[in-house]
Amino acid sequence: MVEAPVITVDGPSGAGKGTISHMLADTLGWHFLDSGALYRVTGQACLIEGVSWGDHAAVTEIARHLDVSFTAAASGEILVAYKGRDVSREIRTEEGGRGASTVAAIPMVREALLERQREFRQPPGLVADGRDMGTVVFPGAPLKIFLTASARERAERRYKQLIAKGESVSLPRLLEDIEERDARDSSREVAPLVPAEDAIIIDSTATPIADVFEQAMQKVRERGLNKAL
Ligand code: DC
């Protein structure tokens, strides 16, 4: 059986992975996996169920039986629900990010979510956004992109997003959070944030998103993935 092709898009928070992954999935008409959302929902489910992020056995049980659903709203926004309850907003807060990064460092939690992520690989293809998509979850993917940007640039992007939402935030605090999260995601023992050996590395610090997308599409065409399946 020919497996559906996968494009993996890995990299640190705020590098533009989500934007590029959505653009690729929309252009190709492929499925989309937001693996970070699975870790975010796991962290949120712990808060809902009264489980501490430090209780590895209990967090793993939550991940194993995670009742999560993704549905597209009429606006095109993806709504994320845990046990039928909409948690889309909560999982995107700074606390949601901390919870995700904390539970994502637990090896058994990653193991528990592995098969669930692979189930997203369906025809005609999948764009998978995360940290270890190219190294662990889909090591055989025909195109792997590692998208990065400087910590300062990522903090500034996040700052602008939050200010636009009317939230009061401090840029130095955001930069500190990003650096802390990068360190935690890159130094963990299991599936650390590193580019796959065969990944194409794109730095978006000074490159507009449209150009990053064009570079990615160039690789898609070179590898014949636009004609896949
Ligand atoms: O992509 P994101 O910001 O939604 O991810 C939230 C956290 O989940 C991030 O700190 C790292 C973790 N994560 C991970 O460890 N592996 C993935 N494949 C995706 C996210």
XYZ file of C-alpha atoms and ligand atoms in Angstrom:
249
model
C 0.000 0.000 0.000
C 1.368 3.436 -0.918
C 1.355 5.679 2.127
C 0.062 9.209 1.786
C 2.946 11.711 1.549
C 3.815 13.939 4.492
C 5.478 17.339 4.640
C 6.875 17.989 8.090
C 7.292 21.537 9.383
C 9.306 21.701 12.611
C 10.889 24.549 14.518
C 10.589 26.706 17.633
C 7.448 28.620 18.718
C 6.743 31.750 16.756
C 8.880 30.927 13.712
C 5.784 30.944 11.471
C 5.275 27.158 11.274
C 1.521 27.385 11.765
C 1.100 29.976 9.003
C 3.320 28.144 6.520
C 1.789 24.746 7.336
C -1.752 26.051 6.821
C -0.746 27.707 3.546
C 0.827 24.461 2.299
C -2.150 22.336 3.385
C -4.639 24.755 1.766
C -2.669 25.023 -1.476
C -2.183 21.268 -1.820
C -5.628 20.331 -0.434
C -3.952 18.115 2.170
C -4.808 17.350 5.800
C -3.199 19.298 8.606
C -1.815 18.087 11.938
C -1.263 20.656 14.684
C 0.716 18.371 17.007
C 1.340 21.208 19.480
C -2.428 21.367 20.040
C -2.383 17.748 21.252
C 0.217 18.657 23.895
C -1.670 21.835 24.732
C -4.949 19.911 25.197
C -3.151 17.341 27.362
C -1.916 20.156 29.623
C -5.378 21.727 29.705
C -7.062 18.382 30.401
C -4.807 18.039 33.465
C -6.078 21.383 34.772
C -9.688 20.329 34.114
C -9.250 16.907 35.746
C -7.240 18.255 38.708
C -4.043 16.408 37.728
C -0.688 18.054 38.417
C 1.643 18.444 35.391
C 4.344 16.909 37.577
C 2.428 13.644 38.152
C 3.875 11.736 35.182
C 1.774 8.591 35.562
C -1.494 10.504 35.794
C -0.597 12.855 32.906
C 0.254 9.808 30.768
C -3.171 8.287 31.505
C -4.780 11.546 30.413
C -2.759 11.546 27.161
C -3.575 7.900 26.446
C -7.319 8.473 26.658
C -7.360 12.058 25.410
C -10.858 12.789 24.104
C -9.970 15.574 21.693
C -11.643 16.791 18.520
C -10.748 19.335 15.853
C -13.546 20.927 13.839
C -13.464 23.754 11.314
C -15.766 26.648 12.192
C -17.580 28.544 9.422
C -14.879 31.244 9.741
C -12.264 28.638 8.855
C -10.874 28.727 12.406
C -10.119 25.293 13.864
C -12.018 24.686 17.084
C -10.359 22.345 19.553
C -12.538 20.512 22.077
C -11.731 18.318 25.083
C -14.591 15.964 26.030
C -16.815 18.089 23.798
C -15.926 21.301 25.640
C -14.378 24.062 23.518
C -10.876 24.771 24.868
C -9.567 26.625 21.776
C -8.945 29.846 23.669
C -7.514 28.424 26.908
C -4.921 26.278 25.146
C -3.452 29.333 23.366
C -2.739 31.338 26.536
C 0.776 31.651 27.973
C -0.245 29.185 30.702
C -1.463 26.787 28.002
C 1.963 27.025 26.370
C 3.738 26.330 29.658
C 1.520 23.315 30.333
C 2.139 21.923 26.843
C 5.891 22.344 27.094
C 5.926 20.730 30.560
C 3.848 17.653 29.668
C 5.659 17.335 26.307
C 8.899 16.668 28.216
C 7.434 13.453 29.710
C 8.606 10.508 27.524
C 5.501 8.350 28.218
C 3.229 11.212 27.193
C 5.037 11.501 23.846
C 4.747 7.745 23.388
C 1.027 7.862 24.204
C 0.432 10.505 21.521
C 2.565 8.910 18.800
C -0.009 6.673 17.094
C -2.679 9.315 17.330
C -0.455 11.693 15.353
C 0.311 9.049 12.715
C -3.431 8.498 12.184
C -3.587 11.937 10.575
C -1.598 10.569 7.610
C -4.448 10.136 5.156
C -4.723 10.603 1.374
C -4.105 12.818 -0.459
C -1.398 13.930 2.011
C -0.570 15.543 5.338
C 1.218 18.674 6.458
C 2.439 18.054 10.018
C 3.404 20.998 12.224
C 5.471 20.433 15.373
C 8.905 19.881 16.871
C 9.677 16.229 16.117
C 7.555 15.585 13.039
C 10.583 14.940 10.812
C 12.772 13.241 13.421
C 10.359 10.934 15.287
C 6.760 10.907 14.117
C 7.265 10.814 10.324
C 10.990 10.034 9.826
C 10.327 8.841 6.250
C 8.581 12.052 5.124
C 9.561 13.047 1.565
C 9.916 16.734 2.502
C 11.058 18.088 5.861
C 11.214 21.773 6.607
C 12.815 23.264 9.717
C 11.621 26.820 10.114
C 13.446 29.056 12.529
C 13.851 32.749 13.467
C 15.796 34.600 16.149
C 14.279 34.575 19.669
C 13.953 38.381 19.587
C 12.049 38.336 16.284
C 9.726 35.601 17.589
C 9.114 37.524 20.835
C 8.294 40.671 18.835
C 5.821 38.773 16.624
C 4.108 37.324 19.688
C 4.079 40.761 21.343
C 2.301 42.316 18.349
C -0.254 39.476 18.255
C -1.081 39.842 21.949
C -1.265 43.633 21.820
C -3.632 43.349 18.824
C -5.829 41.098 20.988
C -5.885 43.818 23.639
C -3.735 41.895 26.153
C -1.204 43.757 28.262
C 2.187 42.078 27.928
C 5.828 42.919 28.430
C 8.304 42.299 25.601
C 11.256 41.417 27.894
C 9.022 38.935 29.751
C 7.920 37.338 26.458
C 11.527 37.072 25.299
C 12.456 35.417 28.593
C 9.526 32.954 28.238
C 10.514 32.094 24.664
C 14.147 31.528 25.622
C 13.085 29.377 28.583
C 10.730 27.310 26.424
C 13.354 26.917 23.670
C 15.834 25.654 26.252
C 13.297 23.180 27.691
C 12.194 21.933 24.250
C 15.769 21.630 22.938
C 17.364 19.981 25.953
C 14.784 17.336 26.828
C 15.976 13.767 26.482
C 13.164 12.514 24.272
C 12.501 14.058 20.858
C 14.360 17.316 21.478
C 13.821 20.218 19.088
C 16.528 19.603 16.490
C 16.325 19.616 12.695
C 16.208 16.203 11.010
C 19.454 15.498 9.149
C 17.640 15.736 5.819
C 15.586 18.833 6.708
C 15.642 22.013 4.638
C 16.399 24.840 7.086
C 14.653 28.150 6.453
C 15.341 31.212 8.625
C 12.360 33.561 8.644
C 13.957 36.303 10.803
C 14.290 38.765 7.931
C 12.233 36.951 5.288
C 8.593 37.841 4.621
C 6.178 34.936 5.044
C 5.250 34.989 1.319
C 8.920 34.357 0.424
C 9.222 31.561 2.986
C 6.123 29.973 1.467
C 7.580 30.307 -2.057
C 10.817 28.604 -0.923
C 8.777 25.758 0.553
C 6.601 25.439 -2.582
C 9.742 25.311 -4.712
C 10.815 22.190 -2.780
C 7.307 20.742 -3.075
C 7.490 21.112 -6.867
C 11.067 19.812 -7.098
C 9.986 16.654 -5.295
C 6.835 16.214 -7.343
C 4.649 16.391 -4.246
C 2.132 18.704 -5.878
C 1.173 15.719 -8.037
C 1.159 13.205 -5.177
C -1.523 10.484 -5.127
O 3.579 24.407 18.547
P 3.026 24.836 19.903
O 3.570 26.145 20.384
O 1.540 24.783 19.946
O 3.565 23.721 20.932
C 3.294 23.806 22.300
C 4.350 23.038 23.088
O 4.249 21.631 22.783
C 5.791 23.445 22.799
O 6.364 24.061 23.932
C 6.524 22.186 22.531
C 5.529 21.075 22.588
N 5.500 20.300 21.349
C 6.318 19.199 21.280
O 7.057 18.924 22.217
N 6.285 18.396 20.184
C 5.503 18.694 19.143
N 5.491 17.897 18.080
C 4.676 19.845 19.183
C 4.717 20.637 20.308
